[in-house]
JSON list of C-alpha atoms and ligand atoms in Angstrom, two decimals:
[
{"chain": "A", "resi": 17, "resn": "MET", "atom": "CA", "xyz": [0.00, 0.00, 0.00]},
{"chain": "A", "resi": 18, "resn": "SER", "atom": "CA", "xyz": [1.32, 3.45, -0.83]},
{"chain": "A", "resi": 19, "resn": "ALA", "atom": "CA", "xyz": [1.86, 5.91, 1.99]},
{"chain": "A", "resi": 20, "resn": "ASP", "atom": "CA", "xyz": [-0.92, 8.01, 0.49]},
{"chain": "A", "resi": 21, "resn": "LYS", "atom": "CA", "xyz": [-3.34, 5.05, 0.56]},
{"chain": "A", "resi": 22, "resn": "SER", "atom": "CA", "xyz": [-2.54, 4.43, 4.21]},
{"chain": "A", "resi": 23, "resn": "THR", "atom": "CA", "xyz": [-3.03, 8.12, 4.99]},
{"chain": "A", "resi": 24, "resn": "SER", "atom": "CA", "xyz": [-6.37, 8.10, 3.13]},
{"chain": "A", "resi": 25, "resn": "TRP", "atom": "CA", "xyz": [-7.52, 5.03, 5.09]},
{"chain": "A", "resi": 26, "resn": "SER", "atom": "CA", "xyz": [-6.66, 6.70, 8.42]},
{"chain": "A", "resi": 27, "resn": "TYR", "atom": "CA", "xyz": [-8.36, 9.89, 7.29]},
{"chain": "A", "resi": 28, "resn": "ALA", "atom": "CA", "xyz": [-11.54, 7.97, 6.36]},
{"chain": "A", "resi": 29, "resn": "GLU", "atom": "CA", "xyz": [-11.52, 6.11, 9.70]},
{"chain": "A", "resi": 30, "resn": "ASP", "atom": "CA", "xyz": [-11.20, 9.33, 11.69]},
{"chain": "A", "resi": 31, "resn": "LEU", "atom": "CA", "xyz": [-13.65, 11.39, 9.64]},
{"chain": "A", "resi": 32, "resn": "PRO", "atom": "CA", "xyz": [-16.95, 10.27, 11.25]},
{"chain": "A", "resi": 33, "resn": "ALA", "atom": "CA", "xyz": [-17.80, 12.48, 14.22]},
{"chain": "A", "resi": 34, "resn": "GLU", "atom": "CA", "xyz": [-18.95, 10.79, 17.44]},
{"chain": "A", "resi": 35, "resn": "ASP", "atom": "CA", "xyz": [-21.18, 12.25, 20.11]},
{"chain": "A", "resi": 36, "resn": "ASP", "atom": "CA", "xyz": [-21.04, 11.84, 23.90]},
{"chain": "A", "resi": 37, "resn": "VAL", "atom": "CA", "xyz": [-23.31, 8.77, 23.81]},
{"chain": "A", "resi": 38, "resn": "LEU", "atom": "CA", "xyz": [-20.88, 6.82, 21.64]},
{"chain": "A", "resi": 39, "resn": "MET", "atom": "CA", "xyz": [-17.84, 8.12, 23.48]},
{"chain": "A", "resi": 40, "resn": "ARG", "atom": "CA", "xyz": [-19.28, 6.97, 26.83]},
{"chain": "A", "resi": 41, "resn": "ALA", "atom": "CA", "xyz": [-20.18, 3.58, 25.31]},
{"chain": "A", "resi": 42, "resn": "ARG", "atom": "CA", "xyz": [-16.57, 3.30, 24.11]},
{"chain": "A", "resi": 43, "resn": "GLU", "atom": "CA", "xyz": [-15.27, 4.13, 27.59]},
{"chain": "A", "resi": 44, "resn": "ARG", "atom": "CA", "xyz": [-17.52, 1.45, 29.13]},
{"chain": "A", "resi": 45, "resn": "SER", "atom": "CA", "xyz": [-16.30, -1.01, 26.47]},
{"chain": "A", "resi": 46, "resn": "PHE", "atom": "CA", "xyz": [-12.68, -0.44, 27.43]},
{"chain": "A", "resi": 47, "resn": "GLU", "atom": "CA", "xyz": [-13.49, -0.69, 31.16]},
{"chain": "A", "resi": 48, "resn": "LEU", "atom": "CA", "xyz": [-15.10, -4.09, 30.48]},
{"chain": "A", "resi": 49, "resn": "GLY", "atom": "CA", "xyz": [-12.25, -5.24, 28.24]},
{"chain": "A", "resi": 50, "resn": "VAL", "atom": "CA", "xyz": [-14.45, -5.28, 25.12]},
{"chain": "A", "resi": 51, "resn": "THR", "atom": "CA", "xyz": [-13.13, -4.12, 21.75]},
{"chain": "A", "resi": 52, "resn": "PRO", "atom": "CA", "xyz": [-15.80, -1.97, 20.12]},
{"chain": "A", "resi": 53, "resn": "ILE", "atom": "CA", "xyz": [-16.09, -1.31, 16.39]},
{"chain": "A", "resi": 54, "resn": "GLY", "atom": "CA", "xyz": [-14.13, 1.69, 15.12]},
{"chain": "A", "resi": 55, "resn": "ARG", "atom": "CA", "xyz": [-15.61, 4.97, 13.96]},
{"chain": "A", "resi": 56, "resn": "GLY", "atom": "CA", "xyz": [-15.47, 4.08, 10.26]},
{"chain": "A", "resi": 57, "resn": "VAL", "atom": "CA", "xyz": [-17.35, 0.82, 10.85]},
{"chain": "A", "resi": 58, "resn": "GLY", "atom": "CA", "xyz": [-19.88, 2.63, 13.05]},
{"chain": "A", "resi": 59, "resn": "ALA", "atom": "CA", "xyz": [-20.63, 5.12, 10.28]},
{"chain": "A", "resi": 60, "resn": "ALA", "atom": "CA", "xyz": [-20.86, 2.30, 7.72]},
{"chain": "A", "resi": 61, "resn": "LEU", "atom": "CA", "xyz": [-23.32, 0.38, 9.94]},
{"chain": "A", "resi": 62, "resn": "THR", "atom": "CA", "xyz": [-25.57, 3.42, 10.25]},
{"chain": "A", "resi": 63, "resn": "VAL", "atom": "CA", "xyz": [-25.53, 3.92, 6.47]},
{"chain": "A", "resi": 64, "resn": "LEU", "atom": "CA", "xyz": [-26.14, 0.22, 5.68]},
{"chain": "A", "resi": 65, "resn": "ALA", "atom": "CA", "xyz": [-28.98, 0.00, 8.20]},
{"chain": "A", "resi": 66, "resn": "ALA", "atom": "CA", "xyz": [-30.60, 3.13, 6.76]},
{"chain": "A", "resi": 67, "resn": "ALA", "atom": "CA", "xyz": [-30.05, 2.17, 3.11]},
{"chain": "A", "resi": 68, "resn": "SER", "atom": "CA", "xyz": [-31.50, -1.31, 3.66]},
{"chain": "A", "resi": 69, "resn": "LYS", "atom": "CA", "xyz": [-34.61, 0.17, 5.34]},
{"chain": "A", "resi": 70, "resn": "ALA", "atom": "CA", "xyz": [-34.34, -2.76, 7.73]},
{"chain": "A", "resi": 71, "resn": "GLN", "atom": "CA", "xyz": [-37.24, -3.27, 10.13]},
{"chain": "A", "resi": 72, "resn": "THR", "atom": "CA", "xyz": [-35.76, -6.28, 11.90]},
{"chain": "A", "resi": 73, "resn": "ALA", "atom": "CA", "xyz": [-32.07, -6.69, 12.70]},
{"chain": "A", "resi": 74, "resn": "VAL", "atom": "CA", "xyz": [-29.99, -9.21, 14.63]},
{"chain": "A", "resi": 75, "resn": "GLU", "atom": "CA", "xyz": [-26.62, -8.47, 16.19]},
{"chain": "A", "resi": 76, "resn": "ILE", "atom": "CA", "xyz": [-24.31, -11.24, 17.40]},
{"chain": "A", "resi": 77, "resn": "GLY", "atom": "CA", "xyz": [-21.89, -9.75, 19.94]},
{"chain": "A", "resi": 78, "resn": "THR", "atom": "CA", "xyz": [-23.54, -6.78, 21.68]},
{"chain": "A", "resi": 79, "resn": "GLY", "atom": "CA", "xyz": [-20.47, -5.73, 23.66]},
{"chain": "A", "resi": 80, "resn": "ALA", "atom": "CA", "xyz": [-21.14, -2.46, 25.48]},
{"chain": "A", "resi": 81, "resn": "GLY", "atom": "CA", "xyz": [-23.43, -1.23, 22.72]},
{"chain": "A", "resi": 82, "resn": "VAL", "atom": "CA", "xyz": [-21.27, 0.88, 20.40]},
{"chain": "A", "resi": 83, "resn": "SER", "atom": "CA", "xyz": [-22.31, -1.04, 17.28]},
{"chain": "A", "resi": 84, "resn": "GLY", "atom": "CA", "xyz": [-25.90, -1.33, 18.53]},
{"chain": "A", "resi": 85, "resn": "VAL", "atom": "CA", "xyz": [-26.23, 2.45, 18.89]},
{"chain": "A", "resi": 86, "resn": "CYS", "atom": "CA", "xyz": [-24.81, 2.89, 15.37]},
{"chain": "A", "resi": 87, "resn": "LEU", "atom": "CA", "xyz": [-27.29, 0.36, 13.97]},
{"chain": "A", "resi": 88, "resn": "LEU", "atom": "CA", "xyz": [-30.23, 1.90, 15.83]},
{"chain": "A", "resi": 89, "resn": "ARG", "atom": "CA", "xyz": [-29.35, 5.31, 14.39]},
{"chain": "A", "resi": 90, "resn": "GLY", "atom": "CA", "xyz": [-29.75, 3.94, 10.87]},
{"chain": "A", "resi": 91, "resn": "LEU", "atom": "CA", "xyz": [-32.78, 1.76, 11.48]},
{"chain": "A", "resi": 92, "resn": "GLY", "atom": "CA", "xyz": [-36.23, 3.25, 11.05]},
{"chain": "A", "resi": 93, "resn": "PRO", "atom": "CA", "xyz": [-38.28, 4.43, 14.07]},
{"chain": "A", "resi": 94, "resn": "GLN", "atom": "CA", "xyz": [-40.37, 1.23, 14.11]},
{"chain": "A", "resi": 95, "resn": "ALA", "atom": "CA", "xyz": [-37.43, -1.15, 13.62]},
{"chain": "A", "resi": 96, "resn": "VAL", "atom": "CA", "xyz": [-36.37, -3.62, 16.30]},
{"chain": "A", "resi": 97, "resn": "LEU", "atom": "CA", "xyz": [-32.79, -4.68, 17.02]},
{"chain": "A", "resi": 98, "resn": "THR", "atom": "CA", "xyz": [-32.35, -8.14, 18.57]},
{"chain": "A", "resi": 99, "resn": "THR", "atom": "CA", "xyz": [-28.88, -8.29, 20.08]},
{"chain": "A", "resi": 100, "resn": "ILE", "atom": "CA", "xyz": [-27.19, -11.33, 21.62]},
{"chain": "A", "resi": 101, "resn": "ASP", "atom": "CA", "xyz": [-24.28, -11.56, 24.05]},
{"chain": "A", "resi": 102, "resn": "VAL", "atom": "CA", "xyz": [-23.05, -14.25, 26.38]},
{"chain": "A", "resi": 103, "resn": "ASP", "atom": "CA", "xyz": [-21.89, -11.74, 29.02]},
{"chain": "A", "resi": 104, "resn": "VAL", "atom": "CA", "xyz": [-24.55, -10.10, 31.20]},
{"chain": "A", "resi": 105, "resn": "GLU", "atom": "CA", "xyz": [-22.25, -7.23, 32.23]},
{"chain": "A", "resi": 106, "resn": "HIS", "atom": "CA", "xyz": [-21.78, -6.34, 28.57]},
{"chain": "A", "resi": 107, "resn": "LEU", "atom": "CA", "xyz": [-25.53, -6.41, 28.01]},
{"chain": "A", "resi": 108, "resn": "ARG", "atom": "CA", "xyz": [-26.09, -4.18, 31.06]},
{"chain": "A", "resi": 109, "resn": "ALA", "atom": "CA", "xyz": [-23.64, -1.61, 29.67]},
{"chain": "A", "resi": 110, "resn": "ALA", "atom": "CA", "xyz": [-25.25, -1.84, 26.23]},
{"chain": "A", "resi": 111, "resn": "ARG", "atom": "CA", "xyz": [-28.73, -1.20, 27.67]},
{"chain": "A", "resi": 112, "resn": "GLU", "atom": "CA", "xyz": [-27.32, 1.95, 29.30]},
{"chain": "A", "resi": 113, "resn": "ALA", "atom": "CA", "xyz": [-25.96, 3.10, 25.93]},
{"chain": "A", "resi": 114, "resn": "PHE", "atom": "CA", "xyz": [-29.27, 2.38, 24.16]},
{"chain": "A", "resi": 115, "resn": "LEU", "atom": "CA", "xyz": [-31.14, 4.34, 26.83]},
{"chain": "A", "resi": 116, "resn": "GLU", "atom": "CA", "xyz": [-28.72, 7.27, 26.61]},
{"chain": "A", "resi": 117, "resn": "SER", "atom": "CA", "xyz": [-29.10, 7.28, 22.82]},
{"chain": "A", "resi": 118, "resn": "GLY", "atom": "CA", "xyz": [-32.80, 8.02, 23.29]},
{"chain": "A", "resi": 119, "resn": "SER", "atom": "CA", "xyz": [-33.90, 4.72, 21.80]},
{"chain": "A", "resi": 120, "resn": "PRO", "atom": "CA", "xyz": [-37.21, 3.49, 23.32]},
{"chain": "A", "resi": 121, "resn": "ALA", "atom": "CA", "xyz": [-36.79, 0.21, 25.24]},
{"chain": "A", "resi": 122, "resn": "ASN", "atom": "CA", "xyz": [-39.17, -1.60, 22.89]},
{"chain": "A", "resi": 123, "resn": "ARG", "atom": "CA", "xyz": [-36.79, -1.08, 19.96]},
{"chain": "A", "resi": 124, "resn": "THR", "atom": "CA", "xyz": [-34.15, -3.40, 21.42]},
{"chain": "A", "resi": 125, "resn": "ARG", "atom": "CA", "xyz": [-34.42, -7.01, 22.47]},
{"chain": "A", "resi": 126, "resn": "THR", "atom": "CA", "xyz": [-31.30, -7.98, 24.41]},
{"chain": "A", "resi": 127, "resn": "ILE", "atom": "CA", "xyz": [-30.79, -11.73, 24.71]},
{"chain": "A", "resi": 128, "resn": "SER", "atom": "CA", "xyz": [-28.30, -13.22, 27.13]},
{"chain": "A", "resi": 129, "resn": "GLY", "atom": "CA", "xyz": [-26.77, -16.49, 25.97]},
{"chain": "A", "resi": 130, "resn": "ARG", "atom": "CA", "xyz": [-24.37, -18.17, 23.62]},
{"chain": "A", "resi": 131, "resn": "ALA", "atom": "CA", "xyz": [-25.23, -17.21, 20.06]},
{"chain": "A", "resi": 132, "resn": "GLY", "atom": "CA", "xyz": [-24.90, -20.86, 19.01]},
{"chain": "A", "resi": 133, "resn": "ASP", "atom": "CA", "xyz": [-27.81, -21.69, 21.35]},
{"chain": "A", "resi": 134, "resn": "VAL", "atom": "CA", "xyz": [-29.91, -18.56, 20.71]},
{"chain": "A", "resi": 135, "resn": "LEU", "atom": "CA", "xyz": [-29.78, -18.25, 16.92]},
{"chain": "A", "resi": 136, "resn": "PRO", "atom": "CA", "xyz": [-31.51, -21.58, 16.15]},
{"chain": "A", "resi": 137, "resn": "ARG", "atom": "CA", "xyz": [-34.51, -20.32, 18.17]},
{"chain": "A", "resi": 138, "resn": "LEU", "atom": "CA", "xyz": [-35.00, -17.27, 15.90]},
{"chain": "A", "resi": 139, "resn": "THR", "atom": "CA", "xyz": [-37.51, -17.46, 13.03]},
{"chain": "A", "resi": 140, "resn": "ASP", "atom": "CA", "xyz": [-36.50, -18.33, 9.45]},
{"chain": "A", "resi": 141, "resn": "ALA", "atom": "CA", "xyz": [-36.48, -15.49, 6.87]},
{"chain": "A", "resi": 142, "resn": "ALA", "atom": "CA", "xyz": [-37.73, -12.93, 9.41]},
{"chain": "A", "resi": 143, "resn": "TYR", "atom": "CA", "xyz": [-34.80, -10.47, 9.49]},
{"chain": "A", "resi": 144, "resn": "ASP", "atom": "CA", "xyz": [-33.57, -7.73, 7.15]},
{"chain": "A", "resi": 145, "resn": "LEU", "atom": "CA", "xyz": [-30.08, -7.34, 8.58]},
{"chain": "A", "resi": 146, "resn": "VAL", "atom": "CA", "xyz": [-27.63, -9.53, 10.54]},
{"chain": "A", "resi": 147, "resn": "PHE", "atom": "CA", "xyz": [-24.42, -8.09, 12.00]},
{"chain": "A", "resi": 148, "resn": "ILE", "atom": "CA", "xyz": [-21.78, -10.50, 13.35]},
{"chain": "A", "resi": 149, "resn": "ASP", "atom": "CA", "xyz": [-19.08, -9.34, 15.78]},
{"chain": "A", "resi": 150, "resn": "ALA", "atom": "CA", "xyz": [-18.42, -12.22, 18.17]},
{"chain": "A", "resi": 151, "resn": "ASP", "atom": "CA", "xyz": [-16.26, -15.29, 18.68]},
{"chain": "A", "resi": 152, "resn": "LYS", "atom": "CA", "xyz": [-14.52, -16.01, 15.39]},
{"chain": "A", "resi": 153, "resn": "PRO", "atom": "CA", "xyz": [-14.17, -19.80, 15.63]},
{"chain": "A", "resi": 154, "resn": "SER", "atom": "CA", "xyz": [-17.97, -20.04, 15.56]},
{"chain": "A", "resi": 155, "resn": "LEU", "atom": "CA", "xyz": [-18.30, -17.78, 12.51]},
{"chain": "A", "resi": 156, "resn": "PRO", "atom": "CA", "xyz": [-19.12, -20.48, 9.91]},
{"chain": "A", "resi": 157, "resn": "GLY", "atom": "CA", "xyz": [-22.09, -21.60, 12.03]},
{"chain": "A", "resi": 158, "resn": "TYR", "atom": "CA", "xyz": [-23.22, -18.00, 12.57]},
{"chain": "A", "resi": 159, "resn": "VAL", "atom": "CA", "xyz": [-23.08, -17.35, 8.82]},
{"chain": "A", "resi": 160, "resn": "ASP", "atom": "CA", "xyz": [-25.24, -20.44, 8.13]},
{"chain": "A", "resi": 161, "resn": "GLN", "atom": "CA", "xyz": [-27.74, -19.22, 10.71]},
{"chain": "A", "resi": 162, "resn": "ALA", "atom": "CA", "xyz": [-27.65, -15.67, 9.31]},
{"chain": "A", "resi": 163, "resn": "ILE", "atom": "CA", "xyz": [-28.48, -16.89, 5.79]},
{"chain": "A", "resi": 164, "resn": "ARG", "atom": "CA", "xyz": [-31.40, -18.86, 7.24]},
{"chain": "A", "resi": 165, "resn": "LEU", "atom": "CA", "xyz": [-32.63, -15.83, 9.22]},
{"chain": "A", "resi": 166, "resn": "LEU", "atom": "CA", "xyz": [-32.38, -13.29, 6.41]},
{"chain": "A", "resi": 167, "resn": "LYS", "atom": "CA", "xyz": [-35.26, -12.38, 4.15]},
{"chain": "A", "resi": 168, "resn": "SER", "atom": "CA", "xyz": [-34.61, -12.05, 0.43]},
{"chain": "A", "resi": 169, "resn": "SER", "atom": "CA", "xyz": [-32.64, -8.78, -0.07]},
{"chain": "A", "resi": 170, "resn": "GLY", "atom": "CA", "xyz": [-31.55, -8.98, 3.56]},
{"chain": "A", "resi": 171, "resn": "ILE", "atom": "CA", "xyz": [-28.02, -7.87, 4.37]},
{"chain": "A", "resi": 172, "resn": "LEU", "atom": "CA", "xyz": [-25.27, -9.76, 6.22]},
{"chain": "A", "resi": 173, "resn": "ILE", "atom": "CA", "xyz": [-22.38, -7.77, 7.73]},
{"chain": "A", "resi": 174, "resn": "ILE", "atom": "CA", "xyz": [-19.29, -9.34, 9.33]},
{"chain": "A", "resi": 175, "resn": "ASN", "atom": "CA", "xyz": [-16.90, -7.19, 11.35]},
{"chain": "A", "resi": 176, "resn": "ASP", "atom": "CA", "xyz": [-13.12, -7.70, 11.48]},
{"chain": "A", "resi": 177, "resn": "ALA", "atom": "CA", "xyz": [-13.30, -9.85, 8.36]},
{"chain": "A", "resi": 178, "resn": "LEU", "atom": "CA", "xyz": [-9.64, -9.16, 7.50]},
{"chain": "A", "resi": 179, "resn": "ASP", "atom": "CA", "xyz": [-8.60, -10.14, 11.03]},
{"chain": "A", "resi": 180, "resn": "LYS", "atom": "CA", "xyz": [-6.38, -7.14, 11.67]},
{"chain": "A", "resi": 181, "resn": "ASP", "atom": "CA", "xyz": [-4.58, -7.55, 8.32]},
{"chain": "A", "resi": 182, "resn": "ARG", "atom": "CA", "xyz": [-3.73, -11.22, 8.90]},
{"chain": "A", "resi": 183, "resn": "VAL", "atom": "CA", "xyz": [-6.20, -12.67, 6.35]},
{"chain": "A", "resi": 184, "resn": "ALA", "atom": "CA", "xyz": [-4.26, -11.20, 3.42]},
{"chain": "A", "resi": 185, "resn": "ASN", "atom": "CA", "xyz": [-0.97, -12.67, 4.68]},
{"chain": "A", "resi": 186, "resn": "PRO", "atom": "CA", "xyz": [-0.65, -16.29, 3.45]},
{"chain": "A", "resi": 187, "resn": "ALA", "atom": "CA", "xyz": [1.91, -16.99, 6.19]},
{"chain": "A", "resi": 188, "resn": "ALA", "atom": "CA", "xyz": [-0.71, -16.25, 8.88]},
{"chain": "A", "resi": 189, "resn": "ARG", "atom": "CA", "xyz": [-2.27, -19.64, 9.65]},
{"chain": "A", "resi": 190, "resn": "ASP", "atom": "CA", "xyz": [-3.67, -19.24, 13.16]},
{"chain": "A", "resi": 191, "resn": "ALA", "atom": "CA", "xyz": [-7.15, -20.64, 13.77]},
{"chain": "A", "resi": 192, "resn": "SER", "atom": "CA", "xyz": [-9.10, -17.37, 13.70]},
{"chain": "A", "resi": 193, "resn": "THR", "atom": "CA", "xyz": [-7.38, -16.10, 10.56]},
{"chain": "A", "resi": 194, "resn": "THR", "atom": "CA", "xyz": [-7.92, -19.42, 8.78]},
{"chain": "A", "resi": 195, "resn": "VAL", "atom": "CA", "xyz": [-11.63, -19.36, 9.67]},
{"chain": "A", "resi": 196, "resn": "LEU", "atom": "CA", "xyz": [-12.02, -15.80, 8.41]},
{"chain": "A", "resi": 197, "resn": "ARG", "atom": "CA", "xyz": [-10.18, -16.61, 5.17]},
{"chain": "A", "resi": 198, "resn": "GLN", "atom": "CA", "xyz": [-12.46, -19.62, 4.57]},
{"chain": "A", "resi": 199, "resn": "VAL", "atom": "CA", "xyz": [-15.61, -17.67, 5.42]},
{"chain": "A", "resi": 200, "resn": "GLY", "atom": "CA", "xyz": [-14.59, -14.84, 3.06]},
{"chain": "A", "resi": 201, "resn": "ARG", "atom": "CA", "xyz": [-14.13, -17.30, 0.20]},
{"chain": "A", "resi": 202, "resn": "SER", "atom": "CA", "xyz": [-17.27, -19.31, 0.91]},
{"chain": "A", "resi": 203, "resn": "ILE", "atom": "CA", "xyz": [-19.39, -16.13, 1.00]},
{"chain": "A", "resi": 204, "resn": "ARG", "atom": "CA", "xyz": [-17.76, -14.94, -2.24]},
{"chain": "A", "resi": 205, "resn": "ASP", "atom": "CA", "xyz": [-18.59, -18.30, -3.90]},
{"chain": "A", "resi": 206, "resn": "ASP", "atom": "CA", "xyz": [-22.11, -18.62, -2.50]},
{"chain": "A", "resi": 207, "resn": "ASP", "atom": "CA", "xyz": [-24.62, -18.21, -5.35]},
{"chain": "A", "resi": 208, "resn": "ARG", "atom": "CA", "xyz": [-27.30, -17.14, -2.86]},
{"chain": "A", "resi": 209, "resn": "LEU", "atom": "CA", "xyz": [-25.31, -14.00, -2.00]},
{"chain": "A", "resi": 210, "resn": "ALA", "atom": "CA", "xyz": [-23.79, -10.93, -3.67]},
{"chain": "A", "resi": 211, "resn": "SER", "atom": "CA", "xyz": [-20.85, -9.79, -1.55]},
{"chain": "A", "resi": 212, "resn": "ALA", "atom": "CA", "xyz": [-18.14, -7.18, -1.16]},
{"chain": "A", "resi": 213, "resn": "MET", "atom": "CA", "xyz": [-15.16, -6.93, 1.18]},
{"chain": "A", "resi": 214, "resn": "LEU", "atom": "CA", "xyz": [-14.91, -3.32, 2.32]},
{"chain": "A", "resi": 215, "resn": "PRO", "atom": "CA", "xyz": [-11.52, -2.26, 3.75]},
{"chain": "A", "resi": 216, "resn": "THR", "atom": "CA", "xyz": [-13.28, -0.22, 6.44]},
{"chain": "A", "resi": 217, "resn": "GLY", "atom": "CA", "xyz": [-11.87, -0.79, 9.93]},
{"chain": "A", "resi": 218, "resn": "ASP", "atom": "CA", "xyz": [-10.40, -4.30, 10.08]},
{"chain": "A", "resi": 219, "resn": "GLY", "atom": "CA", "xyz": [-12.49, -5.38, 7.09]},
{"chain": "A", "resi": 220, "resn": "LEU", "atom": "CA", "xyz": [-16.25, -5.27, 6.79]},
{"chain": "A", "resi": 221, "resn": "LEU", "atom": "CA", "xyz": [-17.62, -8.16, 4.75]},
{"chain": "A", "resi": 222, "resn": "VAL", "atom": "CA", "xyz": [-21.03, -7.20, 3.38]},
{"chain": "A", "resi": 223, "resn": "ALA", "atom": "CA", "xyz": [-23.36, -9.57, 1.53]},
{"chain": "A", "resi": 224, "resn": "VAL", "atom": "CA", "xyz": [-26.92, -9.34, 0.27]},
{"chain": "A", "resi": 225, "resn": "LYS", "atom": "CA", "xyz": [-29.16, -12.41, 0.06]},
{"chain": "A", "resi": 226, "resn": "LYS", "atom": "CA", "xyz": [-30.48, -12.55, -3.51]},
{"chain": "B", "resi": 14, "resn": "SAM", "atom": "C1", "xyz": [-15.89, -7.56, 19.89]},
{"chain": "B", "resi": 14, "resn": "SAM", "atom": "S1", "xyz": [-17.08, -7.63, 21.15]},
{"chain": "B", "resi": 14, "resn": "SAM", "atom": "C2", "xyz": [-18.49, -6.86, 20.41]},
{"chain": "B", "resi": 14, "resn": "SAM", "atom": "C3", "xyz": [-18.39, -5.37, 20.37]},
{"chain": "B", "resi": 14, "resn": "SAM", "atom": "C4", "xyz": [-19.67, -4.70, 19.90]},
{"chain": "B", "resi": 14, "resn": "SAM", "atom": "N1", "xyz": [-20.15, -5.24, 18.63]},
{"chain": "B", "resi": 14, "resn": "SAM", "atom": "C5", "xyz": [-19.45, -3.20, 19.77]},
{"chain": "B", "resi": 14, "resn": "SAM", "atom": "O1", "xyz": [-18.93, -2.75, 18.72]},
{"chain": "B", "resi": 14, "resn": "SAM", "atom": "O2", "xyz": [-19.76, -2.47, 20.71]},
{"chain": "B", "resi": 14, "resn": "SAM", "atom": "C6", "xyz": [-17.55, -9.31, 21.10]},
{"chain": "B", "resi": 14, "resn": "SAM", "atom": "C7", "xyz": [-18.69, -9.67, 22.04]},
{"chain": "B", "resi": 14, "resn": "SAM", "atom": "O3", "xyz": [-19.08, -11.01, 21.74]},
{"chain": "B", "resi": 14, "resn": "SAM", "atom": "C8", "xyz": [-19.46, -11.62, 22.93]},
{"chain": "B", "resi": 14, "resn": "SAM", "atom": "N2", "xyz": [-19.38, -13.08, 22.73]},
{"chain": "B", "resi": 14, "resn": "SAM", "atom": "C9", "xyz": [-18.29, -13.87, 22.72]},
{"chain": "B", "resi": 14, "resn": "SAM", "atom": "N3", "xyz": [-18.62, -15.14, 22.49]},
{"chain": "B", "resi": 14, "resn": "SAM", "atom": "C10", "xyz": [-19.96, -15.16, 22.35]},
{"chain": "B", "resi": 14, "resn": "SAM", "atom": "C11", "xyz": [-20.92, -16.18, 22.09]},
{"chain": "B", "resi": 14, "resn": "SAM", "atom": "N4", "xyz": [-20.55, -17.46, 21.93]},
{"chain": "B", "resi": 14, "resn": "SAM", "atom": "N5", "xyz": [-22.23, -15.85, 22.00]},
{"chain": "B", "resi": 14, "resn": "SAM", "atom": "C12", "xyz": [-22.62, -14.56, 22.17]},
{"chain": "B", "resi": 14, "resn": "SAM", "atom": "N6", "xyz": [-21.76, -13.56, 22.42]},
{"chain": "B", "resi": 14, "resn": "SAM", "atom": "C13", "xyz": [-20.46, -13.84, 22.50]},
{"chain": "B", "resi": 14, "resn": "SAM", "atom": "C14", "xyz": [-18.50, -11.08, 23.97]},
{"chain": "B", "resi": 14, "resn": "SAM", "atom": "O4", "xyz": [-19.04, -11.20, 25.28]},
{"chain": "B", "resi": 14, "resn": "SAM", "atom": "C15", "xyz": [-18.34, -9.64, 23.52]},
{"chain": "B", "resi": 14, "resn": "SAM", "atom": "O5", "xyz": [-19.22, -8.78, 24.20]}
]
């Protein structure tokens, strides 16, 4: 990458402005040891949620609510975000962020549990958007579930899809990088999906169910 390209990437990541609600959610994330999405990904989530006109969204990996607030800001006023996390402290912090963002309580459904147990209980083809930002080894199973959950024209978004620049390095063969590399290729080759790998943040893999 040229120095200019790297400078442009940093510029694009830093360009989105963040308000006090998101800054406090970030602080709570760091206090809890959670890595929240970056500002570029947050802005992209808001745009994708708004552009898709999603009414029903699922998030896997709530954390302290940074990504949830960004999604809620793009979703319409009647839309509902179902968000899943295994850690109750993270969910508590996220609820605080949702409240501070002015989102009515009935717009979010926070579910405590392992996504692998919760996702199979959600209804087929009932969701417009699925965002995945949780344990990477389970990603192939989450993607299968997401495709089942999505309506036609629904959008799948996977955070950290370039695994902090390791996916592009063929010498990187650790388990999480290998999983992300395989998932990237299988989504690319899946005839049910149209996909794009955006270089935003640590890679945002976006796919639409045809
Ligand atoms: C990277 S953080 C999510 C950050 C969040 N999306 C944000 O930007 O604010 C990953 C989250 O996934 C949760 N997690 C890890 N394994 C999980 C599992 N098996 N099921 C559900 N959540 C899980 C963790 O507790 C953590 O809160």
